[in-house]
Coordinates of C-alpha atoms in Angstrom, one line a residue:
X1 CA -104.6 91.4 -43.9
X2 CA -101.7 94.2 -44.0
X3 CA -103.9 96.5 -46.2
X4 CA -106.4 96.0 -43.6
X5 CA -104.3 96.6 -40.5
X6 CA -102.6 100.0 -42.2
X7 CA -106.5 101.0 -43.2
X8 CA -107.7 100.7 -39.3
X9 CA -104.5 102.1 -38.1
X10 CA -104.8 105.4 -40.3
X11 CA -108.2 106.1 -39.3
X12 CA -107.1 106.7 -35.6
X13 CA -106.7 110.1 -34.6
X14 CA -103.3 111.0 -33.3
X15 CA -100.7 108.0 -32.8
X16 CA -102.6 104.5 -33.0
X17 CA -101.0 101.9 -30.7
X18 CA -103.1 98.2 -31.7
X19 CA -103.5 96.7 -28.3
X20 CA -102.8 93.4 -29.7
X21 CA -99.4 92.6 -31.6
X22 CA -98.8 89.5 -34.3
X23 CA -94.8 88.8 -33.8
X24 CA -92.9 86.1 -35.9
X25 CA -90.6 83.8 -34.1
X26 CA -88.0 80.9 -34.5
X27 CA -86.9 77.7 -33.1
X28 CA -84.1 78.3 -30.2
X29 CA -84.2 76.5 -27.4
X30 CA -84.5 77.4 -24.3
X31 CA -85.0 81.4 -25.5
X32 CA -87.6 80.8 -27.7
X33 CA -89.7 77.7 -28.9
X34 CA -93.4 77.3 -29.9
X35 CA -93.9 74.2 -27.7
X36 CA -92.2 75.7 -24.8
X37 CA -93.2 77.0 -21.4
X38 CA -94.6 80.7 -22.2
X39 CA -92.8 79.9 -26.0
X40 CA -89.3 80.0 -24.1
X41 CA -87.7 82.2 -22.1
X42 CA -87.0 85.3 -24.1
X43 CA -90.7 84.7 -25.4
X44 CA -92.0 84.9 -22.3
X45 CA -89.7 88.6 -21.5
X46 CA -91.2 90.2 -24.8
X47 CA -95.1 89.2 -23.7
X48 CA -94.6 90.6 -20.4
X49 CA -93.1 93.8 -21.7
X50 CA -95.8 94.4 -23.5
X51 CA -98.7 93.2 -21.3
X52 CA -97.0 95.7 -18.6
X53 CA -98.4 98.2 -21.3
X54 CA -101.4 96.4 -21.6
X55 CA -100.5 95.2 -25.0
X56 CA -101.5 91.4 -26.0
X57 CA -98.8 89.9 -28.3
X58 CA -99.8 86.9 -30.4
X59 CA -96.9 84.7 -31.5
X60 CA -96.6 82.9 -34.6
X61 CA -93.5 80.8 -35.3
X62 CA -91.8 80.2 -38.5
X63 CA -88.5 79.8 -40.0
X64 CA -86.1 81.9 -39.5
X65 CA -85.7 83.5 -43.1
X66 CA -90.1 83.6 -42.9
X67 CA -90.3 85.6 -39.7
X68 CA -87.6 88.3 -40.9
X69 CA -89.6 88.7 -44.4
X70 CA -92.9 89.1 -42.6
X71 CA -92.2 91.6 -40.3
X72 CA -89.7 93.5 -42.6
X73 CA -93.0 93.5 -45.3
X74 CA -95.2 94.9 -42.8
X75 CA -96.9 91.9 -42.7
X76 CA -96.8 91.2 -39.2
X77 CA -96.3 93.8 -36.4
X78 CA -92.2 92.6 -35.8
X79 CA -90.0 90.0 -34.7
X80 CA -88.3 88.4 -32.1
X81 CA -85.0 88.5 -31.3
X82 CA -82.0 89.3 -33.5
X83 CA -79.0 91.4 -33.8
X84 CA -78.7 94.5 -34.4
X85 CA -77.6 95.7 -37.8
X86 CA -77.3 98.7 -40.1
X87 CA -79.1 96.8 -42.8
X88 CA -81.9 96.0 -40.4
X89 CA -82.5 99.9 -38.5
X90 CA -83.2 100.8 -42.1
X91 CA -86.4 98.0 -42.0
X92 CA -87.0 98.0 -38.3
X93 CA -87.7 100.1 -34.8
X94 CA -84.5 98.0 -32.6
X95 CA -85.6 98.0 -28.9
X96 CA -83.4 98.1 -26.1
X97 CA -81.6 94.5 -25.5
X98 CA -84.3 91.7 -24.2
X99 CA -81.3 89.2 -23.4
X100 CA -77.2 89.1 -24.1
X101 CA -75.8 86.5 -26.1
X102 CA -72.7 84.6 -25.7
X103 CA -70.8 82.2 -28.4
X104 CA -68.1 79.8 -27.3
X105 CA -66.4 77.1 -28.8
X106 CA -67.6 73.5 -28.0
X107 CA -65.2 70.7 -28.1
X108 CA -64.3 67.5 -26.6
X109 CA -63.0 67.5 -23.6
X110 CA -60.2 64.9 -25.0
X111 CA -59.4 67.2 -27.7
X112 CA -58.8 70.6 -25.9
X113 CA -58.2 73.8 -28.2
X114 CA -56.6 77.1 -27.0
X115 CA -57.0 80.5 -28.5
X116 CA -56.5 84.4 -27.9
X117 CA -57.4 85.6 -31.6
X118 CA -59.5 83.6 -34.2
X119 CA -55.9 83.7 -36.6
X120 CA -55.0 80.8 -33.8
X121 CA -58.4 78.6 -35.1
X122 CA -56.6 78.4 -38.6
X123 CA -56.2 74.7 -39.1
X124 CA -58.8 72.9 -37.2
X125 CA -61.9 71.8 -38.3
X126 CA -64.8 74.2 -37.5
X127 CA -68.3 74.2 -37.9
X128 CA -71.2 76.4 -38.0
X129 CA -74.8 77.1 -38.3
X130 CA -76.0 78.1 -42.0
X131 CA -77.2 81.7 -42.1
X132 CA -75.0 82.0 -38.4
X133 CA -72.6 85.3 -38.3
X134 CA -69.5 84.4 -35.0
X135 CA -68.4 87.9 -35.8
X136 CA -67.0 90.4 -37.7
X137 CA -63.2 88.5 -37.4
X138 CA -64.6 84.8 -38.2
X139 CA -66.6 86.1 -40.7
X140 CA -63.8 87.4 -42.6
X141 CA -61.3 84.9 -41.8
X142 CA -63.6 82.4 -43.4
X143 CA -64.5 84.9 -45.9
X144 CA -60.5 85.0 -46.8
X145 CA -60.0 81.1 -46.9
X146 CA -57.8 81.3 -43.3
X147 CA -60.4 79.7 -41.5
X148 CA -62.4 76.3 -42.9
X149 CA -65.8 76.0 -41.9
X150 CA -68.1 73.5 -42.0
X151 CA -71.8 75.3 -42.6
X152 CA -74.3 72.7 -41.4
X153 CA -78.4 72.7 -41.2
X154 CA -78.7 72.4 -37.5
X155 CA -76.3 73.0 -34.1
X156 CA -77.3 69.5 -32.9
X157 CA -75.8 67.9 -36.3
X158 CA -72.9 70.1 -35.0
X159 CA -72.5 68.7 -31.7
X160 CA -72.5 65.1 -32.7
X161 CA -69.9 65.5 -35.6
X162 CA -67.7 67.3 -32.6
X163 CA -68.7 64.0 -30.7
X164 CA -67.7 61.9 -33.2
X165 CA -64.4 63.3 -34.3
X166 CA -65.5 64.8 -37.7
X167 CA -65.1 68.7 -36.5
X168 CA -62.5 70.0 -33.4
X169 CA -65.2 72.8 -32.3
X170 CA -68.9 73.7 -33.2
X171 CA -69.8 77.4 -31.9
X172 CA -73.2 77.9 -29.9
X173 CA -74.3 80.0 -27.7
X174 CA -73.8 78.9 -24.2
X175 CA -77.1 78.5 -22.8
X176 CA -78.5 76.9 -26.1
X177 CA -75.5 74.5 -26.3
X178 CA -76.4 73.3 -22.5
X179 CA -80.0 72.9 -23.3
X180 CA -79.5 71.2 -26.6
X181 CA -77.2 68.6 -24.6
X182 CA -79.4 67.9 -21.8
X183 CA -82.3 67.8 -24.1
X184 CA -81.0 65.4 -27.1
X185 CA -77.7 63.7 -25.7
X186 CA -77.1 61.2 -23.5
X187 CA -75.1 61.9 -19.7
X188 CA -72.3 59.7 -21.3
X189 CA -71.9 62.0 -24.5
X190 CA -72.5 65.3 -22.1
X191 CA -69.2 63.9 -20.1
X192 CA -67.4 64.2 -23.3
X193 CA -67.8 67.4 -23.8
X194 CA -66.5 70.7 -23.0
X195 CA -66.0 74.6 -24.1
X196 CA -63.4 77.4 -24.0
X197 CA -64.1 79.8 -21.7
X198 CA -63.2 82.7 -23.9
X199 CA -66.3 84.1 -25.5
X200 CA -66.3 83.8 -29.7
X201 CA -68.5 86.8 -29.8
X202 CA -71.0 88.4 -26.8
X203 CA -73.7 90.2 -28.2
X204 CA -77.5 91.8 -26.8
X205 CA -80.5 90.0 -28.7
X206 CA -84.0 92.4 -29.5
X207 CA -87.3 92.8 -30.9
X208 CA -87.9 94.4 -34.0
X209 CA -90.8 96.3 -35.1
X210 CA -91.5 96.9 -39.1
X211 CA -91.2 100.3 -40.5
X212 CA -93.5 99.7 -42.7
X213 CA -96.5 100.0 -40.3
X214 CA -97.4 103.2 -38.9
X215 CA -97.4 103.6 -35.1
X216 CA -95.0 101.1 -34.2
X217 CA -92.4 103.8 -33.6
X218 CA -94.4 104.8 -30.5
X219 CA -95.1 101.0 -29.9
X220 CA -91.5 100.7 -29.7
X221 CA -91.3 103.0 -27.0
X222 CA -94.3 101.6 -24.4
X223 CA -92.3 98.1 -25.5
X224 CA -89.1 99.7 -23.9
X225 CA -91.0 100.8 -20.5
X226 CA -92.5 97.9 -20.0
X227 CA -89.0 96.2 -20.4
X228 CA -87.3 98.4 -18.4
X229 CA -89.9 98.2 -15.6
X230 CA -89.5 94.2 -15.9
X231 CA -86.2 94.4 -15.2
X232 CA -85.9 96.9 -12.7
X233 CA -88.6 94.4 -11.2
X234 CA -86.0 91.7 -10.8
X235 CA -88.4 89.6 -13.0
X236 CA -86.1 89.4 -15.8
X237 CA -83.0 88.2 -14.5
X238 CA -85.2 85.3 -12.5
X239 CA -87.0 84.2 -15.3
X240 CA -83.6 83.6 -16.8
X241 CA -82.0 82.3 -14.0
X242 CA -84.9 79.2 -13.3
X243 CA -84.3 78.6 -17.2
X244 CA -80.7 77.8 -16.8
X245 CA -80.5 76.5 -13.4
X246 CA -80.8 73.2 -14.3
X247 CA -78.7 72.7 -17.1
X248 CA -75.3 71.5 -17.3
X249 CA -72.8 69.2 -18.8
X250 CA -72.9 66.9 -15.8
X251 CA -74.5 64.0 -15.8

């Protein structure tokens, strides 16, 4: 299938743009989610981007580790969404940001933590997604032994061992965190719960496009007008609004 889509895409004259895409995905609700409205929110931003340059995109969803070797193998036409990195602008065309990202510290509300500097996390029990980087301080403070972390599977197996006493804080991203608790927990163990207000890291989330596939340098670039004309178009910021309008910690 690659060999295929490089052979039709050399024997255009001049930059090819495909006017259909194949993008890998990941489970992360409410921004993306294959069983989702318009395959979650940040789903639905990237298919509108493109459609504003009359591009198709057609979503397939995988596991995390999958999507990123598929796209970065040429494989598929790119990604959606992840951080930027040196390591990955040497595999992929990084588009402008598509949503920001922010990381707190959940905890019970019973069992309130304060903190300026992640040195003041040193002694409590922390958890974390496997695979999840909180930032160039956690990372190495955990890399150095000063922080203990407890790398789980899943953020929901997170949230309940915070519940439950087994970890002081579990870090998520904001949004995610909400719609994970309103989806999965009960309005008695939502009451329970709480988060520091300082962000753990705040970060812009984007599509990646493969090197390896010829033309997608220029289908970077109609990806970042369409993007910019959705959000000058107010679109963007009310799509993500009527996503997390509804959830909260309350009951």
């Amino acid at each position: 299938m690659r060999a295929l889509f490089l052979a039709i895409t050399l024997l255009c004259s001049g930059p090819c743009i495909a006017d259909a895409v194949r993008l890998t995905n990941g489970e992360w609700a409410p921004y993306l989610g294959e069983q989702l409205p318009h395959r979650g929110v940040a789903s639905r931003i990237v298919t509108e981007a493109f459609a504003l340059e009359g591009i198709e995109v057609h979503w397939e969803f995988y596991p995390w580790a999958r999507a990123l070797y598929l796209a970065e193998r040429g494989e598929r036409t790119g990604t959606a969404l992840w951080l930027r990195s040196p390591e990955r602008e040497k595999a992929f065309h990084i588009s402008e940001p598509v949503i920001e990202s922010g990381y707190y510290l959940f905890h019970r509300k019973d069992r309130p933590l304060d903190w300026r500097q992640v040195g003041d996390l040193s002694g409590l029990r922390l958890g974390g997604g496997i695979g999840y980087d909180y930032g160039k301080a956690f990372q190495r403070a955990e890399a150095s032994g000063q922080l203990q972390v407890n790398r789980l599977a899943s953020e929901e197996q997170g949230l309940r061992m915070v519940l439950a006493g087994r970890l002081d804080a579990f870090p998520m991203d904001k949004v995610v965190a909400f719609a994970l608790l309103n989806d999965r927990f009960s309005s008695a163990e939502r009451r329970q719960m709480s988060f520091h207000p300082r962000p753990l890291r705040s970060d812009s989330l984007h599509l990646m496009l493969s090197r390896e596939i010829p033309g997608n340098a220029e289908l970077m670039a109609r990806f970042n007008k369409g993007l910019a004309a959705l959000r000058d178009s107010g679109r963007t910021a009310r799509y993500l609004m009527e996503v997390q309008q509804p959830l909260s910690l309350a009951p």
